[in-house]
XYZ file of C-alpha atoms in Angstrom:
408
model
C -12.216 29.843 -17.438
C -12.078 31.996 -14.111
C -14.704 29.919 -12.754
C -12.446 26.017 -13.773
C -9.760 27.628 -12.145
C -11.366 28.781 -8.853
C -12.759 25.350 -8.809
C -9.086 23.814 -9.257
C -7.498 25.751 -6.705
C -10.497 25.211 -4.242
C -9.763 21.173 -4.509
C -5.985 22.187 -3.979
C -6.222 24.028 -1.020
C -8.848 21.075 0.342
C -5.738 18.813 -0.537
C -3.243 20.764 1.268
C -4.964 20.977 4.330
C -6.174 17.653 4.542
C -2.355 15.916 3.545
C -1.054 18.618 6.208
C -3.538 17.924 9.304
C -1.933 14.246 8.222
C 1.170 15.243 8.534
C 0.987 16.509 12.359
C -0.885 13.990 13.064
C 1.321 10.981 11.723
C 4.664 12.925 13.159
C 3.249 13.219 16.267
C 1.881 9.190 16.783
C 5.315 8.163 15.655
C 7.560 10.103 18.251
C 4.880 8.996 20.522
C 4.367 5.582 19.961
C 5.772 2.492 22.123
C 5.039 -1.335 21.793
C 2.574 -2.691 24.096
C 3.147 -5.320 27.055
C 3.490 -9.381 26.561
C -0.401 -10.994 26.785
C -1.122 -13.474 28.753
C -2.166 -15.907 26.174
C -1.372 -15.908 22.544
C -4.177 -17.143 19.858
C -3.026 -19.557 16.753
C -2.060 -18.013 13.640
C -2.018 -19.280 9.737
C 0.762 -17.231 7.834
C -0.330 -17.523 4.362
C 2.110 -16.388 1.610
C 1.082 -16.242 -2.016
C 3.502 -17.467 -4.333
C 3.584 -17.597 -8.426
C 6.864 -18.263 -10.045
C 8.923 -16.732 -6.749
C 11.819 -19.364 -6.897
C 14.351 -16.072 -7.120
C 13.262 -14.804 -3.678
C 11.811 -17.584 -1.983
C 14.355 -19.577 -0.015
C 15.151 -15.872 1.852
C 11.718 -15.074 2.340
C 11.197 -18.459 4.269
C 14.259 -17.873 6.270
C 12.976 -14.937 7.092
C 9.549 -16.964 8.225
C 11.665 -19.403 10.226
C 13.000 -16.575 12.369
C 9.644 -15.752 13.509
C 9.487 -15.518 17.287
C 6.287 -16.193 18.157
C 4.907 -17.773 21.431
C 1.134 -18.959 19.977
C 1.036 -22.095 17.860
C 2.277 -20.517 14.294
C 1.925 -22.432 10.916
C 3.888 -21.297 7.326
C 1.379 -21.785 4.315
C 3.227 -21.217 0.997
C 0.316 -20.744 -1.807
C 1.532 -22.167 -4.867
C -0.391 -21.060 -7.759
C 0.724 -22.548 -10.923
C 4.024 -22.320 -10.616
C 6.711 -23.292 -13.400
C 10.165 -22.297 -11.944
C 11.540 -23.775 -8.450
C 9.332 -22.324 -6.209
C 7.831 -26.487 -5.506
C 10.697 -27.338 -4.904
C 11.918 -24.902 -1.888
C 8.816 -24.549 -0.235
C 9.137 -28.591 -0.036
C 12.930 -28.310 1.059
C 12.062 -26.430 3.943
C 8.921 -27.946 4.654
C 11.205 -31.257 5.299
C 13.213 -29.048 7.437
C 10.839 -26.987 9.639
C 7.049 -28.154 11.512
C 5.817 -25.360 11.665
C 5.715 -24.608 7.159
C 4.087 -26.311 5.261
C 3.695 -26.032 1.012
C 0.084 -26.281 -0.778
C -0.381 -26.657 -4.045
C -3.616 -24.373 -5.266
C -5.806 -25.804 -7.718
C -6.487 -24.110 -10.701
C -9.448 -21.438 -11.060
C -10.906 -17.967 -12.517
C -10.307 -15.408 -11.800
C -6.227 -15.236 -11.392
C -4.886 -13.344 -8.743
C -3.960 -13.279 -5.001
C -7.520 -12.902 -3.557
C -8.620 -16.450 -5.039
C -5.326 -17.880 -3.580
C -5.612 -16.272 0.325
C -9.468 -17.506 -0.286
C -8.006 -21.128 -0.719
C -5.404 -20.348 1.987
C -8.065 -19.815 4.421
C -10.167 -22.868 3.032
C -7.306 -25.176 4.102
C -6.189 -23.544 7.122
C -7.644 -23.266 10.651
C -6.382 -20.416 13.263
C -7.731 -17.291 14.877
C -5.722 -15.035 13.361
C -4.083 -14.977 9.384
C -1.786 -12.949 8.747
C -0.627 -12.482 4.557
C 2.825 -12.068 3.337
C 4.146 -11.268 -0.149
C 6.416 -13.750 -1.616
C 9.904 -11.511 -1.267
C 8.913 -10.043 2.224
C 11.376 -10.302 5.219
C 9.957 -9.698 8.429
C 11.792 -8.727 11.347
C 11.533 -11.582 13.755
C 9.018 -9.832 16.428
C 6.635 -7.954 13.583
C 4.002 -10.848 13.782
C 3.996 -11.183 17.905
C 3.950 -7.575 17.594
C 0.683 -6.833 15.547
C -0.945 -9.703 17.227
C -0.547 -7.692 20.524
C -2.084 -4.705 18.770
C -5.369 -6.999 17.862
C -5.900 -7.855 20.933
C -5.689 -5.179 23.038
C -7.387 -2.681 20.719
C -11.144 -2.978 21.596
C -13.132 -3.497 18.087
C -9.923 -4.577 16.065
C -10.411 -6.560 13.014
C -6.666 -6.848 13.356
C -3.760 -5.084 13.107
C -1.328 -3.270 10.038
C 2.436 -2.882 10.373
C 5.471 -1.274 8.395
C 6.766 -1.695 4.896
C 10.142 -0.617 4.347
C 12.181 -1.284 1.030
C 15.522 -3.920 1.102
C 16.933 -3.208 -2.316
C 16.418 0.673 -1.638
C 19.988 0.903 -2.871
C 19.266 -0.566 -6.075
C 19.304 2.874 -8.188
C 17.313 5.941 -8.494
C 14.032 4.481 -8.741
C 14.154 2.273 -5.781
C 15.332 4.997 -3.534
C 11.865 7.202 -4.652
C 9.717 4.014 -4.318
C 11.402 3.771 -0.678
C 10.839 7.468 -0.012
C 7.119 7.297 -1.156
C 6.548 4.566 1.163
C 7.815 6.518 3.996
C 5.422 9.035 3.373
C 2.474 6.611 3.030
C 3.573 4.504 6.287
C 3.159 8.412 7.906
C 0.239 10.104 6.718
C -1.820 7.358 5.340
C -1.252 4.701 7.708
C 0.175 6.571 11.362
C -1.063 10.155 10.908
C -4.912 8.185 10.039
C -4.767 6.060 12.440
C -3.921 9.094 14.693
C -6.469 11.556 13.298
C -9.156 9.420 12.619
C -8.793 5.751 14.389
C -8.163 4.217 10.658
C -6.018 2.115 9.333
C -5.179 0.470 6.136
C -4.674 -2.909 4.613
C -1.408 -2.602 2.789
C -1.735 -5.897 0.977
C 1.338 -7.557 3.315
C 2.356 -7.490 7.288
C -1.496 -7.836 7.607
C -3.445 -8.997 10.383
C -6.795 -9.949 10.804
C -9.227 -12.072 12.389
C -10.608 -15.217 11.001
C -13.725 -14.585 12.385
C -14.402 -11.325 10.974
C -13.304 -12.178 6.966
C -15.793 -15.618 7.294
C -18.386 -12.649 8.316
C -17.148 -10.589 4.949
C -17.080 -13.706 2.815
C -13.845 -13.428 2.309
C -11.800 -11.507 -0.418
C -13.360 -10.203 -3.579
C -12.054 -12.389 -5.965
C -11.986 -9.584 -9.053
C -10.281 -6.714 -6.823
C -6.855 -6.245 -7.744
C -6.585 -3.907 -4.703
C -7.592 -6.464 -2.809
C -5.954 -4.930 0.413
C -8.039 -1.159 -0.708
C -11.264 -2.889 -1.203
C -11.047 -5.246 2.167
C -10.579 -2.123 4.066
C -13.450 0.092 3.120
C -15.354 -3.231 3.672
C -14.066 -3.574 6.946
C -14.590 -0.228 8.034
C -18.139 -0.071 6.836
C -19.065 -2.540 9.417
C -17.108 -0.821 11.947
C -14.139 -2.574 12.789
C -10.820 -0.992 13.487
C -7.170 -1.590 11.932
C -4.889 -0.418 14.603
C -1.082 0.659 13.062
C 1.962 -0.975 14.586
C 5.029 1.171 13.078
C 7.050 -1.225 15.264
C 6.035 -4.114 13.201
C 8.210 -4.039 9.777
C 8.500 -5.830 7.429
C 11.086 -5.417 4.686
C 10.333 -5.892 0.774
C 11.596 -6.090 -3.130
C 10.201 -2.832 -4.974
C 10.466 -2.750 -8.824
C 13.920 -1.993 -10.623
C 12.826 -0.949 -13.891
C 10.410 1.689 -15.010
C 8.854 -0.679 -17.246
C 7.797 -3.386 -13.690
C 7.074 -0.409 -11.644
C 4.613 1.152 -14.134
C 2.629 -2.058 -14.858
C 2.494 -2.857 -10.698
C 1.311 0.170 -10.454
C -1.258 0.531 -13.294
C -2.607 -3.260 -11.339
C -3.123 -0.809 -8.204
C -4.630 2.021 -9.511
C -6.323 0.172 -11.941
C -7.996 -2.227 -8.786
C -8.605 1.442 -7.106
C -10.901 2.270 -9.673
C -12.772 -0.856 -9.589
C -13.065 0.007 -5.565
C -14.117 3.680 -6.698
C -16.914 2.907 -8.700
C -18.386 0.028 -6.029
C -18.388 2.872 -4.193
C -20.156 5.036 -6.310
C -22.637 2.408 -6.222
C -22.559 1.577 -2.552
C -23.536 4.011 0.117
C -22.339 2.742 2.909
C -18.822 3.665 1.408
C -19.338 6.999 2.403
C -20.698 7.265 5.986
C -19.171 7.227 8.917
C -16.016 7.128 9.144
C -15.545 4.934 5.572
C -16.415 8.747 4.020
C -12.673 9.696 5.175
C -11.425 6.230 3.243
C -13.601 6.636 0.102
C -12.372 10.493 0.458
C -8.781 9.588 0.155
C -9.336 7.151 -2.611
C -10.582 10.101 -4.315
C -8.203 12.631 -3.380
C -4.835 10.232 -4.159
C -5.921 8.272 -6.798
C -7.648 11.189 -8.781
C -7.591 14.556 -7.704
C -4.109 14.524 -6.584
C -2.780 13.960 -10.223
C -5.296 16.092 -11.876
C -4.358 19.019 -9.417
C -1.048 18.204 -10.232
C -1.723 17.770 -14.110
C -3.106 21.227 -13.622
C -0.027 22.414 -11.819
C 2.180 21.255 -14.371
C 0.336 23.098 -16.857
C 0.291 26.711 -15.249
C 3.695 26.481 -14.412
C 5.135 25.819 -18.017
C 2.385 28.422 -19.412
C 3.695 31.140 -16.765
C 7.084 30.555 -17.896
C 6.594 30.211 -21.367
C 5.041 33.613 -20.987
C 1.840 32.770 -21.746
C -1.172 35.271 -20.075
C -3.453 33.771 -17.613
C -6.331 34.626 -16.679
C -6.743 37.546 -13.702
C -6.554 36.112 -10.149
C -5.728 37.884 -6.954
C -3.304 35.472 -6.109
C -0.932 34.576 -9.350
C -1.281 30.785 -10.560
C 2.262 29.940 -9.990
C 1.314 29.960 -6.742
C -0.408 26.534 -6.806
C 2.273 24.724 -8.524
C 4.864 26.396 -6.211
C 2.585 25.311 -2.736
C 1.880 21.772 -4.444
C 5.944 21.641 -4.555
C 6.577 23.083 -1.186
C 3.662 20.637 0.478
C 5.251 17.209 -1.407
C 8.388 18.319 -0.658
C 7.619 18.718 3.057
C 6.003 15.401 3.530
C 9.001 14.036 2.177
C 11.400 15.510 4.829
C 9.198 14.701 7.545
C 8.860 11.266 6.965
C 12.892 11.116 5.960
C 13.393 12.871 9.989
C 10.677 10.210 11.825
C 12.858 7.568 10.458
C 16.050 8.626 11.181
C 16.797 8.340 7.480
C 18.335 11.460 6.597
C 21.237 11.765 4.021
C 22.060 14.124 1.482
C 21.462 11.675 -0.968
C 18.098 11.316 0.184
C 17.433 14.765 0.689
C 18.583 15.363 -2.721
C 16.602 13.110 -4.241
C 13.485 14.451 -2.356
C 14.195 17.943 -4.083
C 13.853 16.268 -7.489
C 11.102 13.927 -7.217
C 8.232 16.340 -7.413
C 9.854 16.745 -11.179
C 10.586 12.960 -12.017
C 8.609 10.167 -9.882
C 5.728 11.959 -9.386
C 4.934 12.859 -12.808
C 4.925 9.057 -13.483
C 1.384 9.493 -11.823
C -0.250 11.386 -14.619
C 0.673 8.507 -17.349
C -0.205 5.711 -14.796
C -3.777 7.787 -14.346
C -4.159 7.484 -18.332
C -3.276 4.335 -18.664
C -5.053 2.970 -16.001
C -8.195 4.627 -16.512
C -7.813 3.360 -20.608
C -7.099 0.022 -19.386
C -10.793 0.037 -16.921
C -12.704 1.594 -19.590
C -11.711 -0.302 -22.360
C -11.986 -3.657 -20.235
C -15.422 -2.695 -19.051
C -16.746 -1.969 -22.527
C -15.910 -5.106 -24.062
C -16.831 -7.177 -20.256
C -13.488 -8.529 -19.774
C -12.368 -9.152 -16.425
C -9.034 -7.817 -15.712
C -6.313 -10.216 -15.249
C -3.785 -10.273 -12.403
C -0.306 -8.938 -12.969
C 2.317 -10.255 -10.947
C 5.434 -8.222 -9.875
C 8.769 -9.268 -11.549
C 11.637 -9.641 -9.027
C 15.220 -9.380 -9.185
C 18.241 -11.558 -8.149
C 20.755 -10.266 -5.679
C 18.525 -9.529 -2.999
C 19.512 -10.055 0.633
């Protein structure tokens, strides 16, 4: 029992340091950062958006795309895939209305899901540069000109990643954690990586890349429903870069209800374990500096919740009087550091973007209790939905994200 628990705490303190040297390092590209000068020449661009059943947030979305300042030739692509509502039907209006979109119907095919789509996207399109949005993102009108820049000034760059932030953060309690969790990921996952170790991260929107260089990938994998996770390892196996633009936001829907939140994020953790075990199987997932990606797949989408499964256990045991075993440090310790370290990150990422309320700072002091435990059931469930899908050699479907009127 010693022995587990050494073993535990070892991981722990290998997670604390790690999410900490992340920290610094993402705190310290931010307040450093500034947008780089005009180029001289601007290269085409195909704007692909994905789009099942999105008539509820669709007509701001591509209001958002008309706004676009860009000085390259630009072109709109709005993906339909199958749908049944009035998405046809607005991507058409303002097709009428503006050159530059334009709507495609996608034929039908196996498997479902957005990498088939952005495959056909790129089938029908021509342009040195895509860039993918979801269907309820607003960018900010200089976020594409602004990770274009990025690209091509960064020597080796497959392309370039910007910033997520949340637009119904106001929603209720949940949408404020989802937008405080981003924060954090935009800093130590995306900035303080990219700062630390030159990597960046697909984030699945307010991504771009190269033509060039996803013809030499073959494209998306058509069964990864972290299609954005497993592009990125693939990427960075052959050595490209994915610089991090913090300037370049976008702004998004995030779920409403427990209920939509847990099943989007079973359909990412669920498509991390498919990206785990390919690269269990594939090597070159874990040299170079892919190790550090494959790494934090294991650390965040595993370890973290079993350290703080294990947390959650020696905490309630030490209260509930239970004895534990002898340690020269007591055990309440870890779940009292694992607190201290979440709550931290949380702060820092509230102060780099001048975010700070007491509302927020509140709900930061709560979250290690509430949001995060949501982690341990998604882990379950996610890991029950793989197996079980794997044993009987059923491919996993694709789960779109329910949205909500009254978005702006």
């Amino acid at each position: 029992m010693t022995s587990l628990i050494l073993i535990i705490m070892a991981f722990f303190w290998l997670l604390l340091i790690f999410y900490s040297v992340l920290t610094i390092a993402g705190i310290w590209f931010r307040i450093t950062y500034k947008d780089l000068d005009d180029l001289d020449d601007y290269p085409s661009v195909a704007l692909l958006i994905p789009a099942h059943n999105e008539g509820i947030v669709l007509e701001n979305t591509l209001q958002a795309m008309a706004r676009l300042q860009y000085k390259g030739k630009l072109d709109i692509y709005v993906l339909d895939d199958n749908s049944h509502d009035e998405t046809a039907e607005i991507a058409q209006d303002f097709a009428q209305v503006f050159s530059r979109i334009h709507y495609i119907p996608v034929p039908p095919g196996t498997p479902s899901g957005k990498s088939r789509v952005l495959n056909y996207g790129l089938s029908i399109s021509n342009s040195a540069y895509f860039i993918v949005y979801d269907a309820d993102n607003e960018p900010e009108s200089d976020a594409l000109e602004k990770l274009v820049k990025a690209a091509e000034k960064t020597q080796g760059a497959a392309g370039a990643v910007g910033y997520v932030k949340t637009k119904n953060s106001d929603a209720n309690i949940l949408t404020r954690m989802i937008s405080l969790e981003f924060q954090v990921f935009q800093l130590l996952m995306q900035c303080g990586r990219w700062k630390a170790f030159q990597l960046g991260s697909l984030a699945g929107t307010n991504m771009l890349l190269r033509r060039s260089v996803i013809e030499q990938l073959d494209g998306y994998d058509v069964f990864a429903l972290a299609e954005d996770a497993e592009l990125t390892v693939r990427l960075t196996a052959k050595g490209f870069l994915l610089p991090v633009v913090p300037s370049s936001r976008t702004w998004e829907q995030e779920p409403e209800q427990v209920q939509t939140f847990i099943k989007q994020r079973t359909r990412w953790l669920t498509g991390n374990i498919y990206l785990l075990e390919k690269s269990i199987q594939d090597l070159t997932h874990w040299k170079g500096k892919t190790f550090f990606l494959s790494l934090q797949h294991l650390l965040t989408y595993l370890v973290f919740v079993l350290v703080l499964l294990f947390s959650d256990i020696f905490f309630i045991m030490s209260v509930a009087g239970y004895e534990l075993p002898n340690m020269d440090a007591p055990l309440l310790i870890l779940w009292f550091m694992s607190y201290i370290v979440y709550t931290s990150q949380l702060l820092s990422a509230l102060v780099v973007d001048r975010n700070v309320s007491l509302r927020n700072v509140l709900y930061i002091f709560i979250m290690y209790f509430t949001y995060a435990q949501l982690f341990v059931i998604l882990l379950v469930r996610s890991f029950s939905i793989y197996l079980w899908s794997r044993i009987r050699g059923n491919t996993i479907t694709w789960d779109k994200t329910k949205r909500f009127k009254g978005i702006g």
